[in-house]
Amino acid sequence: MTATDVTATAEATRQGAPGLPPREPRSEFGRRHKPELSAGQKQALRLARTLVWPAIVVAILVTQIPFLVTIYYSFQNWNLMRPGSRGFAGFDNYITVFTGGAFLQSLSATVVITGSSIVLSVLFGLGIALLLNRTFVGQGLARTLVITPFLMMPAAAALIWKWSMLDANVGMVNWGLSVLGVDPVQWNTDFPALTVIMVLTWQYTPFMMLILLAGLQSQSKETLEAASVDGAGPIRSFLYMTLPHLRQYIELAVLLGGIMLLQVFDPIAIMTRGTGGTKTLSYLLYERAFVGLEIGEAAAYGVITVLLTIIVASVALRLLFKIFSTEGAKS
């Protein structure tokens, strides 16, 4: 049977097969013919589109106008201590941002704190998700308790860690170290960046765990059982079957977690006040707006932060997709 015969047979089967919808009519150029609508159907379609427009307009106003206003302010010479000197500044605020020296330091602190917190949160979240994916007594209670840190307010979490956990005199961590014979550690002043990373990892690990646990529960049990029957051990099954299956879930967790962690402000303001390499872009923006009262310069920092967030998210997604595609090809 030639290829033409196969195609003709398939087409005849397709047209005559019971239960399948008939093929849509096409023009001589292969384009689909739009179904003819009656006057009442056209009027109903126009009404439906008209009803959608208010929601679209509100969504545009809510999401885009604040950003457009921020861009406008970034081109203004506006200091709250000198309200009479406000005027158009051109790109002076952006030049100040890139030549002032504070931007690169804050960018470096943002990358270190955000990147470390994401990596640690994903690793711990994956480990906890693997444990919670097993059936045991009290599974529901354990899941509820594990996600509690993510439900806590960021300011409350920062206060708990600053005073109840890491305080040099009454903190539980230093009490545990004293039992082991280790001298108390001034965590907030001696290791400020590590302190912030610890708090963020503790709070965002449940978020990563929830996404990865959803990925684990969507994996086919029959496939894992078949791999086990064929002699694949737990480690090989995890590396070559479970991990590639979790690719899109890890991508989603990294993307959403990265966006949220780039906006983190409370732990830094409460625990370190931007000292010791913890002055991220969000804290620097706050400092320029509400301490320096330079609204135009702070707006320029805000615009640059949004653009960097978009760039980092795009590059991270492409890199992750490339890594997992390579691993999938190897497997």
Short mmCIF file of N, CA and C in Angstrom, two decimals, residues 113 117 152-162 166 188 192-204 260-261 263-275 278-280 282-283:
data_model
loop_
_atom_site.label_atom_id
_atom_site.label_comp_id
_atom_site.label_asym_id
_atom_site.label_seq_id
_atom_site.Cartn_x
_atom_site.Cartn_y
_atom_site.Cartn_z
N ILE A 113 21.20 36.97 48.09
CA ILE A 113 20.13 36.60 49.02
C ILE A 113 18.99 35.87 48.31
N SER A 117 18.40 31.79 48.70
CA SER A 117 17.11 31.41 49.31
C SER A 117 16.31 30.51 48.39
N MET A 152 2.52 32.60 57.70
CA MET A 152 2.82 33.63 58.70
C MET A 152 3.18 34.95 58.02
N MET A 153 2.81 36.06 58.66
CA MET A 153 3.16 37.38 58.11
C MET A 153 4.67 37.56 58.12
N PRO A 154 5.25 38.12 57.05
CA PRO A 154 6.71 38.28 56.99
C PRO A 154 7.28 39.08 58.15
N ALA A 155 6.58 40.13 58.59
CA ALA A 155 7.08 40.92 59.70
C ALA A 155 7.08 40.11 60.99
N ALA A 156 6.02 39.32 61.21
CA ALA A 156 5.94 38.48 62.41
C ALA A 156 7.04 37.43 62.40
N ALA A 157 7.28 36.82 61.23
CA ALA A 157 8.33 35.82 61.13
C ALA A 157 9.71 36.44 61.42
N ALA A 158 9.94 37.64 60.91
CA ALA A 158 11.22 38.29 61.15
C ALA A 158 11.41 38.61 62.63
N LEU A 159 10.36 39.05 63.31
CA LEU A 159 10.46 39.35 64.75
C LEU A 159 10.71 38.09 65.57
N ILE A 160 10.03 36.99 65.20
CA ILE A 160 10.23 35.73 65.92
C ILE A 160 11.68 35.26 65.79
N TRP A 161 12.19 35.32 64.54
CA TRP A 161 13.56 34.87 64.34
C TRP A 161 14.57 35.82 64.99
N LYS A 162 14.28 37.11 64.99
CA LYS A 162 15.25 38.05 65.56
C LYS A 162 15.36 37.91 67.07
N LEU A 166 17.25 33.87 67.35
CA LEU A 166 18.65 34.22 67.12
C LEU A 166 19.21 35.24 68.10
N ASN A 188 22.59 38.58 64.00
CA ASN A 188 22.15 39.74 63.21
C ASN A 188 23.29 40.68 62.84
N PRO A 192 24.82 38.87 59.02
CA PRO A 192 23.51 39.43 58.63
C PRO A 192 22.93 38.78 57.38
N ALA A 193 23.76 38.56 56.35
CA ALA A 193 23.24 37.98 55.11
C ALA A 193 22.76 36.55 55.35
N LEU A 194 23.56 35.78 56.13
CA LEU A 194 23.16 34.40 56.43
C LEU A 194 21.86 34.38 57.24
N THR A 195 21.70 35.35 58.13
CA THR A 195 20.48 35.41 58.93
C THR A 195 19.25 35.63 58.06
N VAL A 196 19.36 36.57 57.12
CA VAL A 196 18.22 36.85 56.23
C VAL A 196 17.91 35.62 55.36
N ILE A 197 18.97 34.97 54.85
CA ILE A 197 18.76 33.78 54.02
C ILE A 197 18.09 32.66 54.82
N MET A 198 18.48 32.51 56.08
CA MET A 198 17.86 31.48 56.92
C MET A 198 16.36 31.73 57.08
N VAL A 199 16.01 32.97 57.34
CA VAL A 199 14.59 33.29 57.55
C VAL A 199 13.80 33.08 56.26
N LEU A 200 14.33 33.56 55.14
CA LEU A 200 13.61 33.42 53.87
C LEU A 200 13.49 31.95 53.47
N THR A 201 14.55 31.17 53.70
CA THR A 201 14.48 29.74 53.37
C THR A 201 13.43 29.04 54.23
N TRP A 202 13.40 29.38 55.52
CA TRP A 202 12.42 28.78 56.42
C TRP A 202 11.00 29.13 55.98
N GLN A 203 10.79 30.35 55.53
CA GLN A 203 9.43 30.78 55.21
C GLN A 203 8.97 30.31 53.82
N TYR A 204 9.89 30.18 52.86
CA TYR A 204 9.47 29.86 51.50
C TYR A 204 9.65 28.39 51.13
N MET A 260 8.57 36.61 44.17
CA MET A 260 8.20 37.02 45.53
C MET A 260 9.42 37.40 46.37
N LEU A 261 10.52 36.67 46.21
CA LEU A 261 11.70 36.96 47.02
C LEU A 261 12.38 38.25 46.59
N GLN A 263 10.93 40.89 46.03
CA GLN A 263 10.18 41.98 46.66
C GLN A 263 10.27 41.96 48.18
N VAL A 264 11.07 41.05 48.73
CA VAL A 264 11.13 40.91 50.19
C VAL A 264 11.71 42.18 50.82
N PHE A 265 11.04 42.65 51.88
CA PHE A 265 11.49 43.88 52.53
C PHE A 265 11.50 43.74 54.06
N ASP A 266 10.47 43.11 54.62
CA ASP A 266 10.30 43.10 56.07
C ASP A 266 11.47 42.49 56.82
N PRO A 267 11.97 41.28 56.48
CA PRO A 267 13.07 40.71 57.26
C PRO A 267 14.32 41.59 57.25
N ILE A 268 14.58 42.23 56.12
CA ILE A 268 15.78 43.08 56.04
C ILE A 268 15.60 44.33 56.89
N ALA A 269 14.43 44.95 56.82
CA ALA A 269 14.19 46.17 57.59
C ALA A 269 14.17 45.89 59.08
N ILE A 270 13.66 44.74 59.51
CA ILE A 270 13.52 44.44 60.93
C ILE A 270 14.80 43.86 61.52
N MET A 271 15.49 43.01 60.77
CA MET A 271 16.61 42.27 61.36
C MET A 271 17.95 42.94 61.14
N THR A 272 18.19 43.51 59.98
CA THR A 272 19.54 44.04 59.70
C THR A 272 19.54 45.50 59.26
N ARG A 273 18.43 46.05 58.88
CA ARG A 273 18.34 47.42 58.38
C ARG A 273 19.31 47.68 57.23
N GLY A 274 19.49 46.68 56.41
CA GLY A 274 20.32 46.85 55.21
C GLY A 274 21.81 46.83 55.46
N THR A 275 22.26 46.46 56.65
CA THR A 275 23.70 46.44 56.93
C THR A 275 24.29 45.08 56.58
N THR A 278 23.20 43.32 53.10
CA THR A 278 21.81 42.90 52.96
C THR A 278 20.92 44.00 52.37
N LYS A 279 21.53 45.06 51.87
CA LYS A 279 20.73 46.15 51.31
C LYS A 279 20.33 45.77 49.87
N THR A 280 19.21 45.10 49.76
CA THR A 280 18.72 44.70 48.44
C THR A 280 18.10 45.88 47.71
N SER A 282 15.02 46.39 46.83
CA SER A 282 13.77 46.87 47.44
C SER A 282 14.05 47.73 48.66
N TYR A 283 15.05 47.37 49.48
CA TYR A 283 15.36 48.19 50.65
C TYR A 283 16.04 49.49 50.23
#
